Tab-separated table of C-alpha atoms in Angstrom:
chain	number	residue	atom	x	y	z
A	1	MET	CA	14.524	4.555	22.998
A	2	GLY	CA	15.504	7.440	21.156
A	3	THR	CA	13.700	9.667	23.949
A	4	LEU	CA	15.340	7.320	27.037
A	5	LEU	CA	18.478	7.967	25.640
A	6	PHE	CA	17.995	11.648	25.317
A	7	PHE	CA	16.985	11.817	29.076
A	8	ILE	CA	20.033	9.861	30.163
A	9	ALA	CA	22.375	12.470	27.862
A	10	LEU	CA	20.700	15.634	29.681
A	11	ILE	CA	21.345	13.794	33.066
A	12	ILE	CA	24.764	12.766	32.657
A	13	GLU	CA	25.524	16.356	31.636
A	14	ILE	CA	23.493	18.215	34.107
A	15	ALA	CA	24.945	15.948	37.079
A	16	PHE	CA	28.346	16.340	35.867
A	17	ALA	CA	27.683	20.000	35.978
A	18	ILE	CA	26.485	19.724	39.412
A	19	TYR	CA	29.414	17.216	40.262
A	20	CYS	CA	32.160	19.860	39.264
A	21	MET	CA	30.426	22.919	41.065
A	22	VAL	CA	30.443	20.746	43.885
A	23	THR	CA	33.991	19.924	43.846
A	24	LYS	CA	35.095	23.013	42.334
A	25	GLN	CA	37.045	21.446	40.061
A	26	SER	CA	36.527	20.401	35.934
A	27	HIS	CA	37.516	17.318	36.118
A	28	GLN	CA	37.930	17.757	32.267
A	29	LYS	CA	39.958	13.940	32.176
A	30	ILE	CA	36.588	12.203	33.669
A	31	ARG	CA	34.537	14.092	31.069
A	32	ASN	CA	36.782	13.030	28.278
A	33	TRP	CA	36.667	9.201	29.307
A	34	VAL	CA	32.817	9.791	29.405
A	35	ARG	CA	31.920	10.885	26.125
A	36	ILE	CA	34.305	8.182	24.609
A	37	ALA	CA	32.278	5.507	26.593
A	38	VAL	CA	29.035	7.074	25.694
A	39	PHE	CA	30.214	6.699	21.618
A	40	VAL	CA	31.121	3.250	22.487
A	41	ALA	CA	27.481	2.344	24.044
A	42	PHE	CA	25.883	3.673	21.056
A	43	THR	CA	27.882	1.969	18.850
A	44	THR	CA	27.260	-1.079	20.682
A	45	LEU	CA	23.348	-0.978	20.791
A	46	THR	CA	23.091	-0.147	16.897
A	47	LEU	CA	25.563	-3.364	16.499
A	48	PHE	CA	23.222	-5.164	18.533
A	49	SER	CA	20.448	-3.977	16.937
A	50	VAL	CA	18.911	-1.997	20.247
A	51	ILE	CA	19.206	0.976	18.117
A	52	ILE	CA	17.937	0.749	14.593
A	53	TRP	CA	20.047	2.520	12.337
A	54	SER	CA	18.506	4.937	10.143
A	55	PHE	CA	18.102	8.457	9.008
A	56	ARG	CA	16.673	9.879	12.902
A	57	TRP	CA	20.255	8.652	14.217
A	58	ILE	CA	22.478	10.041	12.151
A	59	LEU	CA	22.709	13.694	13.827
A	60	CYS	CA	23.135	11.939	17.199
A	61	ALA	CA	25.854	9.463	15.669
A	62	ILE	CA	27.757	12.731	14.431
A	63	LEU	CA	27.902	14.671	17.848
A	64	LEU	CA	28.892	11.389	19.929
A	65	PHE	CA	31.532	10.249	17.439
A	66	ILE	CA	33.244	14.408	17.282
A	67	MET	CA	32.758	14.361	20.857
A	68	ALA	CA	34.601	11.045	21.282
A	69	LEU	CA	37.403	12.431	19.044
A	70	ILE	CA	37.993	15.441	20.753
A	71	GLY	CA	38.031	13.466	24.155
A	72	THR	CA	40.218	11.029	22.534
A	73	VAL	CA	42.540	13.936	21.649
A	74	SER	CA	42.388	15.838	24.656
A	75	LEU	CA	43.365	12.809	26.818
A	76	ILE	CA	46.259	12.441	24.622
A	77	ARG	CA	47.277	16.262	24.499
A	78	ILE	CA	46.770	17.380	28.008
A	79	LYS	CA	46.886	16.603	31.366
A	80	ALA	CA	44.098	16.197	33.969
A	81	ASN	CA	42.121	18.984	34.805
A	82	PRO	CA	44.150	21.935	32.377
A	83	TYR	CA	41.797	24.557	33.028
A	84	GLU	CA	41.380	26.437	36.069
A	85	TYR	CA	37.735	26.336	37.752
A	86	LYS	CA	35.628	28.575	37.142
A	87	GLY	CA	31.494	28.157	37.919
A	88	ALA	CA	30.225	30.225	35.158
A	89	ARG	CA	32.528	28.202	32.404
A	90	ILE	CA	30.697	24.956	33.966
A	91	VAL	CA	27.568	26.220	33.411
A	92	ARG	CA	28.102	27.848	29.842
A	93	LYS	CA	29.362	24.461	28.885
A	94	ALA	CA	26.571	22.982	30.249
A	95	ILE	CA	24.203	25.081	28.623
A	96	ILE	CA	25.736	24.564	25.052
A	97	MET	CA	25.923	21.028	25.480
A	98	ILE	CA	22.303	20.937	26.268
A	99	VAL	CA	21.227	22.855	23.279
A	100	VAL	CA	23.303	20.958	20.739
A	101	LEU	CA	21.974	17.699	22.458
A	102	THR	CA	18.325	18.917	21.654
A	103	PHE	CA	19.474	19.533	18.317
A	104	ALA	CA	21.173	16.417	17.552
A	105	PHE	CA	18.057	14.118	18.864
A	106	THR	CA	15.239	16.284	17.092
A	107	PRO	CA	15.449	13.625	14.567
A	108	VAL	CA	15.176	10.808	16.960
A	109	LEU	CA	12.389	12.429	19.109
A	110	VAL	CA	9.933	13.596	16.176
A	111	PHE	CA	10.422	10.184	14.451
A	112	PRO	CA	10.976	7.790	17.082
A	113	GLN	CA	11.675	4.083	16.699
A	114	TYR	CA	8.862	2.111	16.498
A	115	LYS	CA	8.143	-1.743	16.303
A	116	LEU	CA	6.270	-2.573	12.994
A	117	PRO	CA	2.544	-3.561	13.039
A	118	LYS	CA	1.997	-7.179	12.843
A	119	VAL	CA	2.134	-9.034	9.679
A	120	THR	CA	-0.284	-12.155	9.745
A	121	GLY	CA	0.201	-13.577	6.281
A	122	GLU	CA	2.176	-16.761	5.180
A	123	TYR	CA	3.943	-14.880	2.177
A	124	LYS	CA	7.089	-12.870	2.606
A	125	VAL	CA	6.654	-9.306	0.809
A	126	ALA	CA	8.700	-7.472	-1.699
A	127	THR	CA	8.630	-4.119	-2.968
A	128	ALA	CA	9.276	-2.397	-6.524
A	129	THR	CA	9.045	1.605	-7.411
A	130	TYR	CA	8.003	2.574	-11.076
A	131	THR	CA	7.226	5.780	-12.733
A	132	TYR	CA	4.722	5.611	-15.127
A	133	THR	CA	4.351	8.701	-17.653
A	134	ASP	CA	0.771	9.872	-18.799
A	135	ASN	CA	1.644	10.657	-22.688
A	136	SER	CA	-1.905	11.912	-22.695
A	137	ARG	CA	-1.971	14.556	-20.152
A	138	ILE	CA	0.707	17.707	-20.027
A	139	GLU	CA	1.413	18.718	-16.269
A	140	ALA	CA	-0.868	21.316	-15.509
A	141	PHE	CA	1.007	22.160	-12.314
A	142	THR	CA	4.207	23.329	-14.405
A	143	ASP	CA	4.676	25.462	-17.191
A	144	THR	CA	7.431	22.951	-18.675
A	145	GLY	CA	4.994	21.327	-21.155
A	146	LYS	CA	6.021	17.764	-20.261
A	147	HIS	CA	3.567	14.824	-19.603
A	148	ARG	CA	2.383	14.080	-16.504
A	149	PHE	CA	4.226	11.372	-14.507
A	150	VAL	CA	2.700	9.144	-11.596
A	151	ASN	CA	4.815	7.341	-9.044
A	152	VAL	CA	3.851	4.183	-7.851
A	153	GLU	CA	5.477	1.697	-5.355
A	154	PHE	CA	4.090	-2.058	-5.316
A	155	TRP	CA	3.980	-4.274	-2.141
A	156	TYR	CA	3.731	-8.207	-3.460
A	157	PRO	CA	4.281	-11.695	-2.329
A	158	GLN	CA	7.628	-12.892	-2.903
A	159	HIS	CA	8.816	-16.005	-4.718
A	160	ALA	CA	4.888	-17.041	-4.938
A	161	ASP	CA	3.164	-18.675	-7.490
A	162	GLY	CA	-0.558	-17.985	-9.300
A	163	THR	CA	-2.140	-14.888	-9.696
A	164	TYR	CA	-3.399	-12.503	-6.528
A	165	PRO	CA	-6.237	-9.766	-7.023
A	166	LEU	CA	-4.786	-6.013	-7.802
A	167	LEU	CA	-5.306	-3.383	-4.821
A	168	VAL	CA	-4.982	0.307	-5.547
A	169	PHE	CA	-4.283	2.744	-2.917
A	170	SER	CA	-5.071	6.400	-3.061
A	171	HIS	CA	-3.044	8.790	-0.387
A	172	GLY	CA	-4.756	11.795	1.585
A	173	ALA	CA	-4.585	15.337	0.899
A	174	TYR	CA	-1.163	15.804	1.913
A	175	GLY	CA	-0.057	12.159	1.611
A	176	ILE	CA	2.725	10.514	0.219
A	177	LYS	CA	2.204	6.825	-1.099
A	178	SER	CA	4.212	5.167	1.745
A	179	SER	CA	0.965	6.315	4.523
A	180	ASN	CA	-0.648	3.322	4.702
A	181	THR	CA	2.143	0.615	4.436
A	182	SER	CA	1.681	-1.450	6.966
A	183	THR	CA	-1.482	-1.946	5.648
A	184	TYR	CA	0.121	-2.580	1.894
A	185	THR	CA	2.341	-5.118	3.850
A	186	GLU	CA	-0.785	-7.143	5.659
A	187	LEU	CA	-2.679	-7.299	2.419
A	188	ALA	CA	0.231	-8.570	0.354
A	189	SER	CA	1.344	-11.319	2.805
A	190	HIS	CA	-1.969	-12.810	2.381
A	191	GLY	CA	-1.814	-13.154	-1.283
A	192	TYR	CA	-2.462	-9.151	-3.069
A	193	VAL	CA	-0.427	-7.199	-5.496
A	194	VAL	CA	-0.902	-3.765	-3.736
A	195	VAL	CA	0.147	-0.407	-5.818
A	196	SER	CA	-0.055	3.037	-4.236
A	197	ILE	CA	0.196	6.230	-5.939
A	198	ASP	CA	1.930	9.470	-5.216
A	199	HIS	CA	-0.203	12.157	-6.778
A	200	PRO	CA	2.303	14.586	-7.930
A	201	TYR	CA	1.798	17.925	-6.576
A	202	HIS	CA	-1.165	16.865	-4.448
A	203	SER	CA	1.425	14.657	-2.436
A	204	PHE	CA	3.410	16.175	0.254
A	205	TYR	CA	6.474	15.033	-1.608
A	206	THR	CA	7.373	12.401	-4.863
A	207	ALA	CA	10.361	11.647	-6.731
A	208	ALA	CA	10.183	10.197	-10.471
A	209	ALA	CA	12.863	7.611	-11.650
A	210	ASP	CA	14.772	9.947	-13.520
A	211	GLY	CA	15.194	12.368	-10.455
A	212	THR	CA	12.625	15.008	-11.107
A	213	LYS	CA	11.111	16.011	-7.938
A	214	ALA	CA	7.331	17.436	-7.237
A	215	MET	CA	6.763	19.164	-3.692
A	216	ILE	CA	2.920	19.749	-2.795
A	217	ASN	CA	1.400	22.614	-4.985
A	218	SER	CA	1.130	25.812	-2.745
A	219	GLU	CA	-2.170	26.711	-4.409
A	220	TYR	CA	-3.661	23.171	-3.955
A	221	TYR	CA	-2.274	23.580	-0.252
A	222	ARG	CA	-4.201	26.474	0.299
A	223	GLU	CA	-7.250	25.439	-1.470
A	224	VAL	CA	-7.922	22.306	0.750
A	225	SER	CA	-6.717	24.620	3.924
A	226	ASN	CA	-9.358	27.234	3.129
A	227	ALA	CA	-11.761	24.676	2.199
A	228	ASN	CA	-11.789	23.487	5.834
A	229	LYS	CA	-12.535	26.900	6.950
A	230	GLU	CA	-15.898	28.725	7.410
A	231	GLY	CA	-16.511	32.192	4.992
A	232	ILE	CA	-13.486	31.671	2.656
A	233	TYR	CA	-15.730	29.720	-0.448
A	234	THR	CA	-19.221	29.837	-1.423
A	235	VAL	CA	-20.988	26.408	-1.410
A	236	GLU	CA	-20.817	26.233	-5.095
A	237	GLU	CA	-17.203	27.175	-5.287
A	238	LEU	CA	-16.374	24.497	-2.958
A	239	TYR	CA	-18.344	22.031	-4.943
A	240	GLY	CA	-16.327	23.616	-8.333
A	241	LEU	CA	-12.785	22.579	-6.146
A	242	ILE	CA	-14.345	19.237	-5.452
A	243	GLN	CA	-14.794	18.502	-9.109
A	244	LYS	CA	-11.097	19.701	-10.007
A	245	TRP	CA	-9.571	17.632	-6.950
A	246	MET	CA	-11.277	14.258	-8.306
A	247	LYS	CA	-10.818	14.494	-11.716
A	248	LEU	CA	-6.921	14.704	-11.084
A	249	ARG	CA	-7.117	11.508	-8.463
A	250	THR	CA	-9.125	9.561	-10.737
A	251	ASP	CA	-7.542	10.413	-14.043
A	252	ASP	CA	-4.237	9.149	-11.906
A	253	MET	CA	-5.865	6.261	-10.654
A	254	ASN	CA	-7.496	5.090	-14.553
A	255	PHE	CA	-3.994	5.759	-15.521
A	256	VAL	CA	-2.231	3.763	-13.476
A	257	ILE	CA	-5.137	0.734	-13.549
A	258	ASP	CA	-4.869	0.767	-17.250
A	259	THR	CA	-0.989	0.942	-17.159
A	260	ILE	CA	-1.269	-2.247	-14.878
A	261	LEU	CA	-3.242	-4.169	-17.096
A	262	GLU	CA	-1.584	-3.582	-20.406
A	263	LYS	CA	1.078	-4.673	-18.704
A	264	SER	CA	-0.011	-7.181	-17.369
A	265	LYS	CA	-0.504	-8.481	-21.035
A	266	SER	CA	2.777	-8.214	-22.421
A	267	ASP	CA	5.446	-7.328	-19.840
A	268	SER	CA	7.566	-10.317	-18.498
A	269	ASN	CA	7.964	-8.768	-14.913
A	270	PRO	CA	6.639	-11.141	-12.179
A	271	ILE	CA	4.671	-8.378	-10.452
A	272	TYR	CA	2.496	-7.732	-13.380
A	273	GLN	CA	2.371	-11.721	-14.169
A	274	HIS	CA	1.290	-12.153	-10.945
A	275	ILE	CA	-1.887	-10.089	-11.071
A	276	ASN	CA	-5.272	-11.235	-11.365
A	277	THR	CA	-6.625	-8.755	-13.758
A	278	ALA	CA	-10.554	-10.116	-13.030
A	279	LYS	CA	-10.335	-8.812	-9.591
A	280	ILE	CA	-9.573	-5.638	-8.353
A	281	GLY	CA	-10.149	-3.222	-5.632
A	282	VAL	CA	-9.398	0.284	-4.537
A	283	PHE	CA	-8.942	2.138	-1.517
A	284	GLY	CA	-7.450	5.078	0.297
A	285	HIS	CA	-7.563	7.443	2.830
A	286	SER	CA	-9.119	10.646	3.083
A	287	MET	CA	-8.953	12.289	-0.583
A	288	GLY	CA	-8.149	8.916	-1.589
A	289	GLY	CA	-10.873	7.364	-0.145
A	290	ALA	CA	-13.200	9.644	-1.950
A	291	ALA	CA	-11.435	9.110	-5.456
A	292	SER	CA	-11.798	5.251	-4.601
A	293	VAL	CA	-15.332	5.131	-4.152
A	294	TRP	CA	-15.829	7.623	-7.385
A	295	LEU	CA	-13.027	5.106	-9.235
A	296	GLY	CA	-15.988	2.462	-7.945
A	297	ARG	CA	-18.671	4.245	-9.580
A	298	GLU	CA	-16.785	4.746	-12.789
A	299	ARG	CA	-15.235	1.610	-13.514
A	300	ASP	CA	-16.924	-1.414	-14.047
A	301	ASP	CA	-14.008	-3.784	-13.407
A	302	VAL	CA	-13.506	-2.489	-9.744
A	303	HIS	CA	-15.442	-4.934	-7.541
A	304	ALA	CA	-14.582	-3.681	-4.127
A	305	VAL	CA	-14.089	-0.072	-2.487
A	306	VAL	CA	-12.726	0.710	0.814
A	307	ASN	CA	-13.195	4.514	2.072
A	308	ILE	CA	-11.191	5.486	4.631
A	309	ASP	CA	-12.155	8.468	6.458
A	310	ALA	CA	-13.357	10.465	3.755
A	311	PRO	CA	-16.623	12.071	2.338
A	312	LEU	CA	-18.557	10.417	-0.562
A	313	PHE	CA	-17.675	12.844	-3.402
A	314	SER	CA	-18.679	11.417	-6.040
A	315	GLU	CA	-22.456	10.946	-4.786
A	316	LEU	CA	-22.943	14.627	-4.026
A	317	SER	CA	-24.333	17.470	-6.129
A	318	TYR	CA	-24.845	21.306	-5.676
A	319	ASP	CA	-28.308	22.423	-5.376
A	320	GLU	CA	-29.021	25.725	-6.578
A	321	ASP	CA	-32.188	26.347	-4.761
A	322	THR	CA	-30.996	25.398	-1.019
A	323	ASP	CA	-27.184	26.540	-1.722
A	324	ASP	CA	-26.170	23.346	-0.414
A	325	LEU	CA	-24.446	19.919	-1.218
A	326	VAL	CA	-27.411	17.141	-1.232
A	327	ALA	CA	-26.823	13.413	-1.945
A	328	THR	CA	-27.941	12.438	-5.353
A	329	ASN	CA	-29.180	9.114	-3.898
A	330	LYS	CA	-28.387	6.892	-7.124
A	331	THR	CA	-27.705	3.395	-6.680
A	332	TYR	CA	-24.236	2.228	-6.287
A	333	THR	CA	-23.389	-1.056	-6.535
A	334	THR	CA	-20.091	-1.579	-5.968
A	335	PRO	CA	-19.420	-2.911	-2.362
A	336	LEU	CA	-17.920	-0.499	0.038
A	337	LEU	CA	-16.621	-0.660	3.589
A	338	ASN	CA	-16.541	2.677	5.166
A	339	ILE	CA	-14.100	3.361	8.200
A	340	TYR	CA	-14.504	6.613	9.952
A	341	SER	CA	-12.832	7.874	13.002
A	342	ASP	CA	-14.004	10.105	15.604
A	343	ASP	CA	-13.122	13.303	13.275
A	344	VAL	CA	-15.396	12.481	10.592
A	345	TRP	CA	-18.169	10.417	12.695
A	346	ARG	CA	-19.186	13.524	14.341
A	347	GLN	CA	-19.517	15.109	11.028
A	348	LEU	CA	-21.848	12.632	9.683
A	349	ASP	CA	-25.156	14.185	10.854
A	350	ASN	CA	-24.028	18.192	10.485
A	351	ASN	CA	-22.045	18.760	7.794
A	352	SER	CA	-23.861	18.744	4.287
A	353	THR	CA	-20.250	17.544	2.581
A	354	TYR	CA	-21.152	14.038	4.385
A	355	ALA	CA	-24.565	13.840	3.383
A	356	ALA	CA	-23.954	11.083	0.443
A	357	ASN	CA	-22.338	9.115	3.446
A	358	LYS	CA	-25.703	8.847	5.697
A	359	ALA	CA	-27.351	8.316	2.736
A	360	ALA	CA	-25.339	5.408	1.587
A	361	ASP	CA	-27.448	2.888	3.583
A	362	ARG	CA	-30.272	3.463	1.391
A	363	ASN	CA	-29.006	3.877	-1.887
A	364	PHE	CA	-25.861	1.624	-1.759
A	365	SER	CA	-26.465	-2.218	-2.527
A	366	GLU	CA	-23.829	-3.148	-0.075
A	367	VAL	CA	-22.100	-1.148	2.452
A	368	TYR	CA	-20.248	-1.885	5.812
A	369	THR	CA	-19.706	0.813	8.188
A	370	VAL	CA	-17.011	0.725	11.025
A	371	HIS	CA	-15.980	3.249	13.492
A	372	PHE	CA	-12.934	3.446	15.292
A	373	GLN	CA	-14.092	5.075	18.481
A	374	GLY	CA	-11.566	7.746	20.374
A	375	ALA	CA	-9.353	7.794	16.878
A	376	LYS	CA	-8.699	10.728	14.843
A	377	HIS	CA	-7.799	11.110	11.027
A	378	LEU	CA	-4.624	10.270	10.810
A	379	SER	CA	-5.083	7.146	13.148
A	380	LEU	CA	-6.052	5.442	10.188
A	381	THR	CA	-2.651	5.499	8.933
A	382	ASP	CA	0.709	4.570	9.865
A	383	LEU	CA	1.732	8.558	10.672
A	384	PRO	CA	1.148	7.953	14.508
A	385	LEU	CA	3.656	5.269	14.545
A	386	PHE	CA	6.408	6.859	12.566
A	387	SER	CA	5.863	10.340	13.917
A	388	PRO	CA	3.313	10.970	17.070
A	389	VAL	CA	4.504	14.691	17.421
A	390	LEU	CA	3.691	15.535	13.762
A	391	ALA	CA	0.350	13.323	13.856
A	392	ASN	CA	-0.838	15.400	16.782
A	393	MET	CA	-0.112	18.881	15.222
A	394	LEU	CA	-1.686	18.038	12.344
A	395	GLN	CA	-4.553	16.707	13.278
A	396	GLY	CA	-5.264	19.376	16.695
A	397	GLY	CA	-4.546	16.738	19.489
A	398	LYS	CA	-3.674	13.269	20.340
A	399	ALA	CA	-6.178	10.166	19.821
A	400	THR	CA	-7.252	8.384	23.122
A	401	ILE	CA	-7.227	5.159	21.354
A	402	ASP	CA	-4.355	2.786	21.072
A	403	THR	CA	-2.525	3.516	17.869
A	404	TYR	CA	-1.228	-0.371	17.507
A	405	TYR	CA	-4.704	-1.804	18.475
A	406	CYS	CA	-5.857	0.833	15.461
A	407	ILE	CA	-3.678	0.102	12.638
A	408	GLU	CA	-3.711	-3.321	13.394
A	409	THR	CA	-7.331	-3.888	13.706
A	410	GLU	CA	-8.253	-1.821	10.829
A	411	ASN	CA	-5.324	-3.690	8.708
A	412	GLN	CA	-7.907	-6.976	9.245
A	413	ILE	CA	-11.060	-5.465	8.859
A	414	ILE	CA	-9.998	-4.366	5.224
A	415	LEU	CA	-8.155	-7.990	4.670
A	416	ASN	CA	-11.136	-9.606	5.977
A	417	PHE	CA	-13.347	-7.235	3.634
A	418	PHE	CA	-11.249	-7.804	0.562
A	419	ASP	CA	-10.903	-11.660	1.172
A	420	TYR	CA	-14.761	-12.042	1.298
A	421	VAL	CA	-15.495	-9.814	-2.062
A	422	LEU	CA	-12.406	-10.526	-4.380
A	423	LYS	CA	-11.896	-14.194	-2.611
A	424	GLY	CA	-14.983	-15.277	-1.542
A	425	ILE	CA	-13.986	-16.004	1.956
A	426	GLY	CA	-16.139	-14.865	4.562
A	427	PRO	CA	-18.554	-14.354	5.856
A	428	PHE	CA	-17.548	-10.541	6.451
A	429	THR	CA	-19.375	-9.617	10.108
A	430	PRO	CA	-17.589	-6.373	11.076
A	431	LYS	CA	-18.817	-4.636	14.773
A	432	GLU	CA	-19.700	-1.050	14.044
A	433	THR	CA	-18.075	0.163	16.527
A	434	TYR	CA	-14.073	-0.818	17.552
């Protein structure tokens, strides 16, 4: 919708400039009426929900309102065609308007209006956000001496009876807690309480309940960026960074789970009272997936793990003799679902960071592997829906798989896995390739 309206606006401006130059008149009166009509049309489309109002339309609405206001005042105060025709003036005005329109429509083009993926469950879904403060940890990313806070958001069945399994999500390296909202919503609609964590200073941006804001830490950003480049870190240094990243992530996840379990005993909030504390699953994308697998090994009360496109860091060790990362080959008993894009799939055989992923088939008691052919790393999040432009920039190109097919199929597979492991609904027999 946004792209269509942008091109219509450009065509109108260009066509009007050509019309003025052909007739050798400024047609100021017609221009004013057109601008008023465009604003009225925009307002009508918004009122009838053809345009879904959101932050992406604010600049566009302001521009169209100003143009309509100027047009109205101009119609009242001046006669038709008050300016002497000058071709250079017409061209200059057209160029300025094209630049201004491009600026105003930029949010619409970068964050296009999109339809939500399908939600197939019987429950309506509600959300709630909270900030938990960990009094046992001082925030290491600042020198304020304050305790570390962790922001969480819940997706849960609204006005539902009974208790439901708890699912805890961890976002990717530069992600945010809403990165897989369609997945959380689908799961909650089928009777799960889903909580997604913002890891402050690992998250691109997060804001606490008291207004405290935390942007991604520059040193952490540099570490992750350099880790993906050849020759910046030795293998031993990379292994040390992995341990540091995973400790912060798993500390956050352990803290959130323990907080929720404690609140389920004493807090009357319906969210906590609807949680079946004997049924807990964890899942995450990229670095969050690696942290989830780590937690599945650490905690006896985690009964299901979904790893979305991540190395199994918890199953690696550093071998001094070979100066490389190797699989520990220890038994892993928590049921695990690995979901891979092409970006990770093609690294499984030739990158030691993924040595444990290939060894999982023989070392894990119950493991399932799914590959989305044609998908890129961010195809397994909602970002390609929210902003195709940003997704393509961040992942180095456009995925060939259909965006909706990918995310909706992924959501269904994750639901089926958790249903099978945590609710005993089965069998779970995913295809190897989608």
